XYZ file of C-alpha atoms in Angstrom:
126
model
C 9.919 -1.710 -6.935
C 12.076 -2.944 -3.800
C 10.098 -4.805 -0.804
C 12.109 -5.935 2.085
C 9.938 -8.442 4.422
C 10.133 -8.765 8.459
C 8.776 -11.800 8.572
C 8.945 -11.912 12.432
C 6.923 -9.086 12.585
C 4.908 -9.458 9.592
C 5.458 -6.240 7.991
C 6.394 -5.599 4.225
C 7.949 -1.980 3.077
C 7.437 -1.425 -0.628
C 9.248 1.415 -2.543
C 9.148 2.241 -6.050
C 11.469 3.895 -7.733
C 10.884 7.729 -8.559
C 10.851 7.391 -12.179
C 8.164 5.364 -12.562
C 4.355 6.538 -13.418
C 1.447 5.204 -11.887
C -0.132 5.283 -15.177
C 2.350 2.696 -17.091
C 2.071 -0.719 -17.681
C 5.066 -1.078 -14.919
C 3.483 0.030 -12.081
C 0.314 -2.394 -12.533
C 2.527 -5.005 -12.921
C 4.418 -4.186 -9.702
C 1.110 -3.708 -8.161
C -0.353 -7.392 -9.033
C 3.371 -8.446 -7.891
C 3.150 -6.658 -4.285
C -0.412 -8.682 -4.192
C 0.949 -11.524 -4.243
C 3.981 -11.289 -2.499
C 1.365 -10.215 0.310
C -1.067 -13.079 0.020
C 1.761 -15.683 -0.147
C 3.563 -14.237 2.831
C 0.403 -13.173 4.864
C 1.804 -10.017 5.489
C -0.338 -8.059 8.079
C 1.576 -4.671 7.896
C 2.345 -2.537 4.737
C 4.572 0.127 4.453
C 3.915 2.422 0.882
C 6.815 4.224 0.285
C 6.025 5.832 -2.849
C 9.128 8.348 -3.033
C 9.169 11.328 -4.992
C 5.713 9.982 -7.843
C 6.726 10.652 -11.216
C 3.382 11.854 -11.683
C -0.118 10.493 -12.734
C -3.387 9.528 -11.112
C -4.509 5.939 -9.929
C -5.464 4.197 -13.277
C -9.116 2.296 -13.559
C -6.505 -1.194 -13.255
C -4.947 -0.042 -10.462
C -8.013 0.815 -8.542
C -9.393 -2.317 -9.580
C -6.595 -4.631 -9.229
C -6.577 -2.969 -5.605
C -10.202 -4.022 -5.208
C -10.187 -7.513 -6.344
C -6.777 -8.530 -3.989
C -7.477 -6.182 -0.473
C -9.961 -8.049 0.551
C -8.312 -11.302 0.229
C -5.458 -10.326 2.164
C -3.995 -10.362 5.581
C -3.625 -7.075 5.908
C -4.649 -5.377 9.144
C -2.306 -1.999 9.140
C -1.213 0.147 6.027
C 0.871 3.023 6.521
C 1.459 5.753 3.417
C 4.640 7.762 3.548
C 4.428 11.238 3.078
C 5.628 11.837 0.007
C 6.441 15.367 -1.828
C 3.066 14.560 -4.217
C 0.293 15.015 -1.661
C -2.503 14.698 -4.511
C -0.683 11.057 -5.284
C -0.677 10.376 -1.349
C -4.151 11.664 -0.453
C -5.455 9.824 -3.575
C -3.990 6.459 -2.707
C -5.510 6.853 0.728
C -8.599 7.819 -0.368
C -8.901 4.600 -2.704
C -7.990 2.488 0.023
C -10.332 3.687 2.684
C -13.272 3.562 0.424
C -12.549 0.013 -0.445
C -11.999 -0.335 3.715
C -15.401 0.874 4.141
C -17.374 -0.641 1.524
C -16.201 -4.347 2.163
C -15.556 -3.625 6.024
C -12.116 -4.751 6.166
C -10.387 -4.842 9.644
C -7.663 -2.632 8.001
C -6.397 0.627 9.089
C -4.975 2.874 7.007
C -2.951 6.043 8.087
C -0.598 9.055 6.017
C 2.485 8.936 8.263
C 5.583 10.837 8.403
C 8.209 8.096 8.052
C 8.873 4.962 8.076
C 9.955 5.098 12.057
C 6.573 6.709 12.609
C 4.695 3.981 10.439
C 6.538 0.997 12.813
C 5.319 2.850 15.891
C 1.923 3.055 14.677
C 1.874 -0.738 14.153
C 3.258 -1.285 17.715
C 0.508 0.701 18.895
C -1.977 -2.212 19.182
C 0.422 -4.833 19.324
């Protein structure tokens, strides 16, 4: 996984690498990592670039590491990258606007088509 922070801005782009499942060990780690890289930095914006998936569905951890750290965050915007998997993308936004509407978070969330597109999204509002 590879984040690179705009502090001035507030907005944190996450990649992971495309040989890595969503199902292993790995990514949950890298998931509790991006956590708390976001609550320590109070990151407002978050890029997913998930690249080309390596395959796998959201595991039970996943989904619930997701719903024991969103709601402690800072987040206001998330952009998804389209990525070649649109059952991986679709699911991931699905996960995270359920959790958006059931603890009525002021997040967004939004499938973009890059990352250009993502940053003019979040200038949107600004």
């Amino acid at each position: 996984m590879e984040l690179a922070y705009d502090e001035a801005k507030g907005i944190l782009h996450v990649s992971w690498s495309d040989d890595l499942s969503v199902e292993s060990a790995r990514f949950l780690q890298t998931v509790v990592y991006l956590f708390t890289t976001i609550q320590e930095q109070k990151v407002s914006h978050l890029i997913i670039d998930s690249g080309l998936p390596a395959g796998g569905v959201l595991t039970e951890e996943v989904i619930q590491c997701f719903i024991h750290h969103i709601p402690h965050t800072t987040l206001r915007k998330i952009a998804l990258l389209d990525s070649p998997d649109y059952l991986w993308d679709y699911n991931l936004l699905q996960v995270i606007s359920l959790l958006v509407a059931n603890y009525k978070l002021p997040i967004e969330v939004k499938l973009v088509s890059s990352h250009a597109a993502g940053l003019r999204w979040f200038a949107e509002t600004e």
